[in-house]
JSON list of C-alpha atoms in Angstrom, two decimals:
[
{"chain": "A", "resi": 1, "resn": "UNK", "atom": "CA", "xyz": [0.00, 0.00, 0.00]},
{"chain": "A", "resi": 2, "resn": "UNK", "atom": "CA", "xyz": [1.31, 3.43, -0.96]},
{"chain": "A", "resi": 3, "resn": "UNK", "atom": "CA", "xyz": [0.77, 6.56, 1.11]},
{"chain": "A", "resi": 4, "resn": "UNK", "atom": "CA", "xyz": [0.64, 10.24, 0.19]},
{"chain": "A", "resi": 5, "resn": "UNK", "atom": "CA", "xyz": [3.89, 12.18, 0.86]},
{"chain": "A", "resi": 6, "resn": "UNK", "atom": "CA", "xyz": [2.12, 14.22, 3.57]},
{"chain": "A", "resi": 7, "resn": "UNK", "atom": "CA", "xyz": [1.61, 11.08, 5.67]},
{"chain": "A", "resi": 8, "resn": "UNK", "atom": "CA", "xyz": [5.03, 11.17, 7.34]},
{"chain": "A", "resi": 9, "resn": "UNK", "atom": "CA", "xyz": [4.68, 14.56, 9.01]},
{"chain": "A", "resi": 10, "resn": "UNK", "atom": "CA", "xyz": [1.26, 13.75, 10.47]},
{"chain": "A", "resi": 11, "resn": "UNK", "atom": "CA", "xyz": [2.25, 10.31, 11.75]},
{"chain": "A", "resi": 12, "resn": "UNK", "atom": "CA", "xyz": [5.53, 11.63, 13.16]},
{"chain": "A", "resi": 13, "resn": "UNK", "atom": "CA", "xyz": [3.80, 14.52, 14.93]},
{"chain": "A", "resi": 14, "resn": "UNK", "atom": "CA", "xyz": [1.19, 12.27, 16.57]},
{"chain": "A", "resi": 15, "resn": "UNK", "atom": "CA", "xyz": [3.78, 9.68, 17.64]},
{"chain": "A", "resi": 16, "resn": "UNK", "atom": "CA", "xyz": [5.97, 12.37, 19.21]},
{"chain": "A", "resi": 17, "resn": "UNK", "atom": "CA", "xyz": [2.97, 13.77, 21.09]},
{"chain": "A", "resi": 18, "resn": "UNK", "atom": "CA", "xyz": [2.07, 10.24, 22.22]},
{"chain": "A", "resi": 19, "resn": "UNK", "atom": "CA", "xyz": [5.57, 9.66, 23.58]},
{"chain": "A", "resi": 20, "resn": "UNK", "atom": "CA", "xyz": [5.67, 12.94, 25.48]},
{"chain": "A", "resi": 21, "resn": "UNK", "atom": "CA", "xyz": [2.18, 12.32, 26.88]},
{"chain": "A", "resi": 22, "resn": "UNK", "atom": "CA", "xyz": [3.17, 8.85, 28.11]},
{"chain": "A", "resi": 23, "resn": "UNK", "atom": "CA", "xyz": [6.33, 10.26, 29.72]},
{"chain": "A", "resi": 24, "resn": "UNK", "atom": "CA", "xyz": [4.19, 12.19, 32.20]},
{"chain": "A", "resi": 25, "resn": "UNK", "atom": "CA", "xyz": [3.33, 8.80, 33.79]},
{"chain": "A", "resi": 26, "resn": "UNK", "atom": "CA", "xyz": [-0.09, 10.08, 34.80]},
{"chain": "A", "resi": 27, "resn": "UNK", "atom": "CA", "xyz": [-3.30, 8.27, 33.89]},
{"chain": "A", "resi": 28, "resn": "UNK", "atom": "CA", "xyz": [-4.45, 11.24, 31.84]},
{"chain": "A", "resi": 29, "resn": "UNK", "atom": "CA", "xyz": [-1.12, 11.20, 30.01]},
{"chain": "A", "resi": 30, "resn": "UNK", "atom": "CA", "xyz": [-1.49, 7.54, 29.09]},
{"chain": "A", "resi": 31, "resn": "UNK", "atom": "CA", "xyz": [-5.03, 8.15, 27.87]},
{"chain": "A", "resi": 32, "resn": "UNK", "atom": "CA", "xyz": [-3.86, 11.10, 25.80]},
{"chain": "A", "resi": 33, "resn": "UNK", "atom": "CA", "xyz": [-1.00, 9.01, 24.41]},
{"chain": "A", "resi": 34, "resn": "UNK", "atom": "CA", "xyz": [-3.53, 6.41, 23.31]},
{"chain": "A", "resi": 35, "resn": "UNK", "atom": "CA", "xyz": [-5.55, 9.09, 21.54]},
{"chain": "A", "resi": 36, "resn": "UNK", "atom": "CA", "xyz": [-2.46, 10.29, 19.67]},
{"chain": "A", "resi": 37, "resn": "UNK", "atom": "CA", "xyz": [-1.62, 6.73, 18.61]},
{"chain": "A", "resi": 38, "resn": "UNK", "atom": "CA", "xyz": [-5.15, 6.33, 17.25]},
{"chain": "A", "resi": 39, "resn": "UNK", "atom": "CA", "xyz": [-4.75, 9.60, 15.34]},
{"chain": "A", "resi": 40, "resn": "UNK", "atom": "CA", "xyz": [-1.44, 8.36, 13.91]},
{"chain": "A", "resi": 41, "resn": "UNK", "atom": "CA", "xyz": [-3.14, 5.17, 12.72]},
{"chain": "A", "resi": 42, "resn": "UNK", "atom": "CA", "xyz": [-6.02, 7.19, 11.27]},
{"chain": "A", "resi": 43, "resn": "UNK", "atom": "CA", "xyz": [-3.49, 9.32, 9.37]},
{"chain": "A", "resi": 44, "resn": "UNK", "atom": "CA", "xyz": [-2.15, 6.16, 7.74]},
{"chain": "A", "resi": 45, "resn": "UNK", "atom": "CA", "xyz": [-5.71, 5.21, 6.83]},
{"chain": "A", "resi": 46, "resn": "UNK", "atom": "CA", "xyz": [-6.62, 8.66, 5.54]},
{"chain": "A", "resi": 47, "resn": "UNK", "atom": "CA", "xyz": [-3.51, 9.21, 3.41]},
{"chain": "A", "resi": 48, "resn": "UNK", "atom": "CA", "xyz": [-3.54, 5.78, 1.77]},
{"chain": "A", "resi": 49, "resn": "UNK", "atom": "CA", "xyz": [-2.88, 5.98, -1.96]},
{"chain": "A", "resi": 50, "resn": "UNK", "atom": "CA", "xyz": [-3.58, 2.67, -3.72]},
{"chain": "A", "resi": 51, "resn": "UNK", "atom": "CA", "xyz": [-2.72, 2.16, -7.37]},
{"chain": "A", "resi": 52, "resn": "UNK", "atom": "CA", "xyz": [-5.71, 2.26, -9.70]},
{"chain": "A", "resi": 53, "resn": "UNK", "atom": "CA", "xyz": [-6.35, 0.58, -13.05]},
{"chain": "A", "resi": 54, "resn": "UNK", "atom": "CA", "xyz": [-7.56, 3.37, -15.31]},
{"chain": "A", "resi": 55, "resn": "UNK", "atom": "CA", "xyz": [-9.68, 2.26, -18.31]},
{"chain": "A", "resi": 56, "resn": "UNK", "atom": "CA", "xyz": [-7.81, 2.32, -21.61]},
{"chain": "A", "resi": 57, "resn": "UNK", "atom": "CA", "xyz": [-10.86, 3.59, -23.50]},
{"chain": "A", "resi": 58, "resn": "UNK", "atom": "CA", "xyz": [-9.87, 7.17, -24.43]},
{"chain": "A", "resi": 59, "resn": "UNK", "atom": "CA", "xyz": [-13.50, 8.15, -24.99]},
{"chain": "A", "resi": 60, "resn": "UNK", "atom": "CA", "xyz": [-14.13, 8.01, -21.23]},
{"chain": "A", "resi": 61, "resn": "UNK", "atom": "CA", "xyz": [-13.71, 10.58, -18.47]},
{"chain": "A", "resi": 62, "resn": "UNK", "atom": "CA", "xyz": [-12.96, 8.90, -15.15]},
{"chain": "A", "resi": 63, "resn": "UNK", "atom": "CA", "xyz": [-13.83, 10.04, -11.67]},
{"chain": "A", "resi": 64, "resn": "UNK", "atom": "CA", "xyz": [-11.33, 12.54, -10.21]},
{"chain": "A", "resi": 65, "resn": "UNK", "atom": "CA", "xyz": [-12.15, 11.41, -6.66]},
{"chain": "A", "resi": 66, "resn": "UNK", "atom": "CA", "xyz": [-13.42, 8.58, -4.49]},
{"chain": "A", "resi": 67, "resn": "UNK", "atom": "CA", "xyz": [-16.81, 9.25, -2.96]},
{"chain": "A", "resi": 68, "resn": "UNK", "atom": "CA", "xyz": [-20.49, 9.80, -3.62]},
{"chain": "A", "resi": 69, "resn": "UNK", "atom": "CA", "xyz": [-21.97, 11.64, -6.60]},
{"chain": "A", "resi": 70, "resn": "UNK", "atom": "CA", "xyz": [-23.98, 14.54, -5.15]},
{"chain": "A", "resi": 71, "resn": "UNK", "atom": "CA", "xyz": [-24.69, 16.57, -8.27]},
{"chain": "A", "resi": 72, "resn": "UNK", "atom": "CA", "xyz": [-25.20, 15.81, -11.97]},
{"chain": "A", "resi": 73, "resn": "UNK", "atom": "CA", "xyz": [-26.76, 18.44, -14.16]},
{"chain": "A", "resi": 74, "resn": "UNK", "atom": "CA", "xyz": [-26.59, 21.45, -16.41]},
{"chain": "A", "resi": 75, "resn": "UNK", "atom": "CA", "xyz": [-24.49, 24.42, -15.37]},
{"chain": "A", "resi": 76, "resn": "UNK", "atom": "CA", "xyz": [-23.91, 27.84, -16.92]},
{"chain": "A", "resi": 77, "resn": "UNK", "atom": "CA", "xyz": [-20.12, 28.02, -16.75]},
{"chain": "A", "resi": 78, "resn": "UNK", "atom": "CA", "xyz": [-18.42, 31.41, -17.30]},
{"chain": "A", "resi": 79, "resn": "UNK", "atom": "CA", "xyz": [-15.86, 29.80, -19.63]},
{"chain": "A", "resi": 80, "resn": "UNK", "atom": "CA", "xyz": [-17.93, 27.17, -21.47]},
{"chain": "A", "resi": 81, "resn": "UNK", "atom": "CA", "xyz": [-21.49, 28.45, -21.24]},
{"chain": "A", "resi": 82, "resn": "UNK", "atom": "CA", "xyz": [-23.95, 25.54, -21.15]},
{"chain": "A", "resi": 83, "resn": "UNK", "atom": "CA", "xyz": [-22.05, 22.74, -19.42]},
{"chain": "A", "resi": 84, "resn": "UNK", "atom": "CA", "xyz": [-22.34, 19.41, -17.67]},
{"chain": "A", "resi": 85, "resn": "UNK", "atom": "CA", "xyz": [-21.26, 19.49, -14.03]},
{"chain": "A", "resi": 86, "resn": "UNK", "atom": "CA", "xyz": [-20.60, 16.39, -11.93]},
{"chain": "A", "resi": 87, "resn": "UNK", "atom": "CA", "xyz": [-19.95, 16.85, -8.21]},
{"chain": "A", "resi": 88, "resn": "UNK", "atom": "CA", "xyz": [-18.40, 14.18, -5.97]},
{"chain": "A", "resi": 89, "resn": "UNK", "atom": "CA", "xyz": [-18.35, 14.43, -2.17]},
{"chain": "A", "resi": 90, "resn": "UNK", "atom": "CA", "xyz": [-15.51, 12.79, -0.24]},
{"chain": "A", "resi": 91, "resn": "UNK", "atom": "CA", "xyz": [-16.13, 11.93, 3.41]},
{"chain": "A", "resi": 92, "resn": "UNK", "atom": "CA", "xyz": [-13.22, 11.59, 5.84]},
{"chain": "A", "resi": 93, "resn": "UNK", "atom": "CA", "xyz": [-13.37, 7.83, 5.23]},
{"chain": "A", "resi": 94, "resn": "UNK", "atom": "CA", "xyz": [-12.79, 8.08, 1.47]},
{"chain": "A", "resi": 95, "resn": "UNK", "atom": "CA", "xyz": [-9.40, 8.11, -0.20]},
{"chain": "A", "resi": 96, "resn": "UNK", "atom": "CA", "xyz": [-8.60, 11.79, -0.80]},
{"chain": "A", "resi": 97, "resn": "UNK", "atom": "CA", "xyz": [-6.13, 11.54, -3.65]},
{"chain": "A", "resi": 98, "resn": "UNK", "atom": "CA", "xyz": [-7.42, 13.36, -6.75]},
{"chain": "A", "resi": 99, "resn": "UNK", "atom": "CA", "xyz": [-6.70, 12.23, -10.31]},
{"chain": "A", "resi": 100, "resn": "UNK", "atom": "CA", "xyz": [-7.14, 13.75, -13.75]},
{"chain": "A", "resi": 101, "resn": "UNK", "atom": "CA", "xyz": [-10.43, 12.73, -15.43]},
{"chain": "A", "resi": 102, "resn": "UNK", "atom": "CA", "xyz": [-8.74, 12.64, -18.84]},
{"chain": "A", "resi": 103, "resn": "UNK", "atom": "CA", "xyz": [-5.43, 13.08, -20.60]},
{"chain": "A", "resi": 104, "resn": "UNK", "atom": "CA", "xyz": [-4.45, 16.58, -21.65]},
{"chain": "A", "resi": 105, "resn": "UNK", "atom": "CA", "xyz": [-2.39, 19.64, -20.80]},
{"chain": "A", "resi": 106, "resn": "UNK", "atom": "CA", "xyz": [-2.84, 21.89, -17.77]},
{"chain": "A", "resi": 107, "resn": "UNK", "atom": "CA", "xyz": [-3.76, 25.17, -19.45]},
{"chain": "A", "resi": 108, "resn": "UNK", "atom": "CA", "xyz": [-4.38, 27.31, -16.37]},
{"chain": "A", "resi": 109, "resn": "UNK", "atom": "CA", "xyz": [-4.44, 27.11, -12.57]},
{"chain": "A", "resi": 110, "resn": "UNK", "atom": "CA", "xyz": [-6.58, 29.48, -10.51]},
{"chain": "A", "resi": 111, "resn": "UNK", "atom": "CA", "xyz": [-7.03, 29.57, -6.73]},
{"chain": "A", "resi": 112, "resn": "UNK", "atom": "CA", "xyz": [-10.35, 31.04, -5.61]},
{"chain": "A", "resi": 113, "resn": "UNK", "atom": "CA", "xyz": [-10.74, 32.17, -2.01]},
{"chain": "A", "resi": 114, "resn": "UNK", "atom": "CA", "xyz": [-14.00, 31.43, -0.25]},
{"chain": "A", "resi": 115, "resn": "UNK", "atom": "CA", "xyz": [-15.68, 29.88, 2.77]},
{"chain": "A", "resi": 116, "resn": "UNK", "atom": "CA", "xyz": [-15.40, 26.48, 4.43]},
{"chain": "A", "resi": 117, "resn": "UNK", "atom": "CA", "xyz": [-18.99, 25.28, 4.53]},
{"chain": "A", "resi": 118, "resn": "UNK", "atom": "CA", "xyz": [-20.14, 21.67, 4.46]},
{"chain": "A", "resi": 119, "resn": "UNK", "atom": "CA", "xyz": [-18.82, 20.26, 1.17]},
{"chain": "A", "resi": 120, "resn": "UNK", "atom": "CA", "xyz": [-21.85, 18.01, 0.73]},
{"chain": "A", "resi": 121, "resn": "UNK", "atom": "CA", "xyz": [-24.10, 21.05, 0.43]},
{"chain": "A", "resi": 122, "resn": "UNK", "atom": "CA", "xyz": [-25.00, 21.89, -3.21]},
{"chain": "A", "resi": 123, "resn": "UNK", "atom": "CA", "xyz": [-24.15, 25.54, -2.51]},
{"chain": "A", "resi": 124, "resn": "UNK", "atom": "CA", "xyz": [-20.58, 24.62, -1.55]},
{"chain": "A", "resi": 125, "resn": "UNK", "atom": "CA", "xyz": [-19.56, 24.68, -5.21]},
{"chain": "A", "resi": 126, "resn": "UNK", "atom": "CA", "xyz": [-20.05, 28.40, -5.59]},
{"chain": "A", "resi": 127, "resn": "UNK", "atom": "CA", "xyz": [-19.13, 29.53, -2.08]},
{"chain": "A", "resi": 128, "resn": "UNK", "atom": "CA", "xyz": [-16.25, 27.42, -0.77]},
{"chain": "A", "resi": 129, "resn": "UNK", "atom": "CA", "xyz": [-12.55, 27.98, -1.30]},
{"chain": "A", "resi": 130, "resn": "UNK", "atom": "CA", "xyz": [-11.24, 25.98, -4.26]},
{"chain": "A", "resi": 131, "resn": "UNK", "atom": "CA", "xyz": [-8.44, 25.22, -6.66]},
{"chain": "A", "resi": 132, "resn": "UNK", "atom": "CA", "xyz": [-9.49, 25.37, -10.31]},
{"chain": "A", "resi": 133, "resn": "UNK", "atom": "CA", "xyz": [-7.58, 23.32, -12.91]},
{"chain": "A", "resi": 134, "resn": "UNK", "atom": "CA", "xyz": [-8.22, 23.97, -16.63]},
{"chain": "A", "resi": 135, "resn": "UNK", "atom": "CA", "xyz": [-7.23, 21.00, -18.81]},
{"chain": "A", "resi": 136, "resn": "UNK", "atom": "CA", "xyz": [-7.21, 21.02, -22.62]},
{"chain": "A", "resi": 137, "resn": "UNK", "atom": "CA", "xyz": [-7.21, 17.88, -24.76]},
{"chain": "A", "resi": 138, "resn": "UNK", "atom": "CA", "xyz": [-7.99, 16.66, -28.27]},
{"chain": "A", "resi": 139, "resn": "UNK", "atom": "CA", "xyz": [-11.75, 16.60, -27.62]},
{"chain": "A", "resi": 140, "resn": "UNK", "atom": "CA", "xyz": [-12.40, 19.84, -25.73]},
{"chain": "A", "resi": 141, "resn": "UNK", "atom": "CA", "xyz": [-11.28, 21.58, -22.54]},
{"chain": "A", "resi": 142, "resn": "UNK", "atom": "CA", "xyz": [-12.57, 20.54, -19.13]},
{"chain": "A", "resi": 143, "resn": "UNK", "atom": "CA", "xyz": [-12.34, 22.10, -15.67]},
{"chain": "A", "resi": 144, "resn": "UNK", "atom": "CA", "xyz": [-11.67, 20.35, -12.37]},
{"chain": "A", "resi": 145, "resn": "UNK", "atom": "CA", "xyz": [-12.51, 22.08, -9.08]},
{"chain": "A", "resi": 146, "resn": "UNK", "atom": "CA", "xyz": [-10.85, 20.89, -5.86]},
{"chain": "A", "resi": 147, "resn": "UNK", "atom": "CA", "xyz": [-13.17, 22.31, -3.20]},
{"chain": "A", "resi": 148, "resn": "UNK", "atom": "CA", "xyz": [-12.45, 22.80, 0.51]},
{"chain": "A", "resi": 149, "resn": "UNK", "atom": "CA", "xyz": [-14.97, 21.86, 3.21]},
{"chain": "A", "resi": 150, "resn": "UNK", "atom": "CA", "xyz": [-15.67, 22.31, 6.92]},
{"chain": "A", "resi": 151, "resn": "UNK", "atom": "CA", "xyz": [-12.87, 19.95, 7.93]},
{"chain": "A", "resi": 152, "resn": "UNK", "atom": "CA", "xyz": [-10.84, 20.14, 4.72]},
{"chain": "A", "resi": 153, "resn": "UNK", "atom": "CA", "xyz": [-8.91, 23.37, 5.09]},
{"chain": "A", "resi": 154, "resn": "UNK", "atom": "CA", "xyz": [-5.97, 22.38, 2.94]},
{"chain": "A", "resi": 155, "resn": "UNK", "atom": "CA", "xyz": [-6.07, 21.88, -0.83]},
{"chain": "A", "resi": 156, "resn": "UNK", "atom": "CA", "xyz": [-2.86, 20.46, -2.30]},
{"chain": "A", "resi": 157, "resn": "UNK", "atom": "CA", "xyz": [-2.54, 20.83, -6.07]},
{"chain": "A", "resi": 158, "resn": "UNK", "atom": "CA", "xyz": [0.42, 18.94, -7.50]},
{"chain": "A", "resi": 159, "resn": "UNK", "atom": "CA", "xyz": [0.32, 20.01, -11.14]},
{"chain": "A", "resi": 160, "resn": "UNK", "atom": "CA", "xyz": [1.70, 23.05, -12.90]},
{"chain": "A", "resi": 161, "resn": "UNK", "atom": "CA", "xyz": [0.68, 25.04, -15.96]},
{"chain": "A", "resi": 162, "resn": "UNK", "atom": "CA", "xyz": [1.90, 23.45, -19.17]},
{"chain": "A", "resi": 163, "resn": "UNK", "atom": "CA", "xyz": [2.16, 19.99, -17.61]},
{"chain": "A", "resi": 164, "resn": "UNK", "atom": "CA", "xyz": [1.06, 16.99, -19.66]},
{"chain": "A", "resi": 165, "resn": "UNK", "atom": "CA", "xyz": [-1.35, 14.67, -17.86]},
{"chain": "A", "resi": 166, "resn": "UNK", "atom": "CA", "xyz": [-2.38, 11.10, -18.45]},
{"chain": "A", "resi": 167, "resn": "UNK", "atom": "CA", "xyz": [-5.93, 10.00, -17.70]},
{"chain": "A", "resi": 168, "resn": "UNK", "atom": "CA", "xyz": [-6.02, 8.90, -14.06]},
{"chain": "A", "resi": 169, "resn": "UNK", "atom": "CA", "xyz": [-2.75, 10.62, -13.16]},
{"chain": "A", "resi": 170, "resn": "UNK", "atom": "CA", "xyz": [-2.52, 12.03, -9.62]},
{"chain": "A", "resi": 171, "resn": "UNK", "atom": "CA", "xyz": [-3.14, 15.78, -9.48]},
{"chain": "A", "resi": 172, "resn": "UNK", "atom": "CA", "xyz": [-3.35, 16.44, -5.74]},
{"chain": "A", "resi": 173, "resn": "UNK", "atom": "CA", "xyz": [-5.12, 15.79, -2.45]},
{"chain": "A", "resi": 174, "resn": "UNK", "atom": "CA", "xyz": [-7.60, 17.57, -0.17]},
{"chain": "A", "resi": 175, "resn": "UNK", "atom": "CA", "xyz": [-7.52, 17.21, 3.63]},
{"chain": "A", "resi": 176, "resn": "UNK", "atom": "CA", "xyz": [-9.92, 15.99, 5.39]},
{"chain": "A", "resi": 177, "resn": "UNK", "atom": "CA", "xyz": [-13.35, 15.60, 3.76]},
{"chain": "A", "resi": 178, "resn": "UNK", "atom": "CA", "xyz": [-14.15, 17.65, 0.70]},
{"chain": "A", "resi": 179, "resn": "UNK", "atom": "CA", "xyz": [-15.51, 17.75, -2.85]},
{"chain": "A", "resi": 180, "resn": "UNK", "atom": "CA", "xyz": [-14.34, 17.62, -6.46]},
{"chain": "A", "resi": 181, "resn": "UNK", "atom": "CA", "xyz": [-16.30, 18.90, -9.46]},
{"chain": "A", "resi": 182, "resn": "UNK", "atom": "CA", "xyz": [-15.75, 18.15, -13.14]},
{"chain": "A", "resi": 183, "resn": "UNK", "atom": "CA", "xyz": [-17.15, 20.53, -15.78]},
{"chain": "A", "resi": 184, "resn": "UNK", "atom": "CA", "xyz": [-17.25, 20.03, -19.56]},
{"chain": "A", "resi": 185, "resn": "UNK", "atom": "CA", "xyz": [-19.18, 21.64, -22.45]},
{"chain": "A", "resi": 186, "resn": "UNK", "atom": "CA", "xyz": [-22.67, 20.12, -22.43]},
{"chain": "A", "resi": 187, "resn": "UNK", "atom": "CA", "xyz": [-22.71, 19.14, -26.11]},
{"chain": "A", "resi": 188, "resn": "UNK", "atom": "CA", "xyz": [-19.34, 17.37, -25.92]},
{"chain": "A", "resi": 189, "resn": "UNK", "atom": "CA", "xyz": [-20.07, 14.75, -23.25]},
{"chain": "A", "resi": 190, "resn": "UNK", "atom": "CA", "xyz": [-22.76, 12.42, -21.97]},
{"chain": "A", "resi": 191, "resn": "UNK", "atom": "CA", "xyz": [-22.98, 11.48, -18.32]},
{"chain": "A", "resi": 192, "resn": "UNK", "atom": "CA", "xyz": [-22.56, 7.89, -17.16]},
{"chain": "A", "resi": 193, "resn": "UNK", "atom": "CA", "xyz": [-23.40, 8.41, -13.46]},
{"chain": "A", "resi": 194, "resn": "UNK", "atom": "CA", "xyz": [-26.33, 9.64, -11.39]},
{"chain": "A", "resi": 195, "resn": "UNK", "atom": "CA", "xyz": [-26.73, 11.25, -7.98]},
{"chain": "A", "resi": 196, "resn": "UNK", "atom": "CA", "xyz": [-26.16, 8.70, -5.23]},
{"chain": "A", "resi": 197, "resn": "UNK", "atom": "CA", "xyz": [-23.66, 6.56, -7.16]},
{"chain": "A", "resi": 198, "resn": "UNK", "atom": "CA", "xyz": [-20.40, 5.59, -5.45]},
{"chain": "A", "resi": 199, "resn": "UNK", "atom": "CA", "xyz": [-17.34, 6.18, -7.62]},
{"chain": "A", "resi": 200, "resn": "UNK", "atom": "CA", "xyz": [-13.63, 5.37, -7.43]},
{"chain": "A", "resi": 201, "resn": "UNK", "atom": "CA", "xyz": [-10.91, 7.82, -8.35]},
{"chain": "A", "resi": 202, "resn": "UNK", "atom": "CA", "xyz": [-9.20, 7.09, -11.66]},
{"chain": "A", "resi": 203, "resn": "UNK", "atom": "CA", "xyz": [-11.33, 3.99, -12.23]},
{"chain": "A", "resi": 204, "resn": "UNK", "atom": "CA", "xyz": [-15.06, 4.70, -12.51]},
{"chain": "A", "resi": 205, "resn": "UNK", "atom": "CA", "xyz": [-16.19, 6.26, -15.83]},
{"chain": "A", "resi": 206, "resn": "UNK", "atom": "CA", "xyz": [-18.34, 9.32, -15.11]},
{"chain": "A", "resi": 207, "resn": "UNK", "atom": "CA", "xyz": [-18.85, 10.62, -18.65]},
{"chain": "A", "resi": 208, "resn": "UNK", "atom": "CA", "xyz": [-18.07, 9.90, -22.29]},
{"chain": "A", "resi": 209, "resn": "UNK", "atom": "CA", "xyz": [-16.98, 12.15, -25.14]},
{"chain": "A", "resi": 210, "resn": "UNK", "atom": "CA", "xyz": [-19.60, 12.40, -27.91]}
]
């Protein structure tokens, strides 16, 4: 099992705090040490990064995140106009690695400041802080939004402008419970998922080029 690079600092911090708590030799210290050990183990669980088998069919867009589909519908995007938007909510128990829905080139990165409301709320898309990734490819451009939530206060984007991406390639991570949206011109894609579906990052097809 692989783990995200950020795993080490969290596990190390919790283990150090556990050791110092236990060194007090008080009952409360031992209890606190146990809590820190549990948090260290949870960090390993949260930052797990398993390999995924991305479909070879280049007509497919795959899910950029693990989680539950919470929105599928039309959207009036400032860049594309009439668009298809697919929103995926990640709970703290989902794998939080994000992957590119398709192959292409990172055309533009834009960080948008905002709030930290519940990411499962439909209004979170327009109000919460987010990282916007514009990707161009042979079919048409798409946009991926990494959206912060109530607990997720840290968006990590690991791509740069001009970078070539493969479908299913890792693009970042969001800590700890958040949302990812994929937007494409409405007449260029057809959706393959519905609200309530569970999807896997880099594996589950969510749309198809038409």
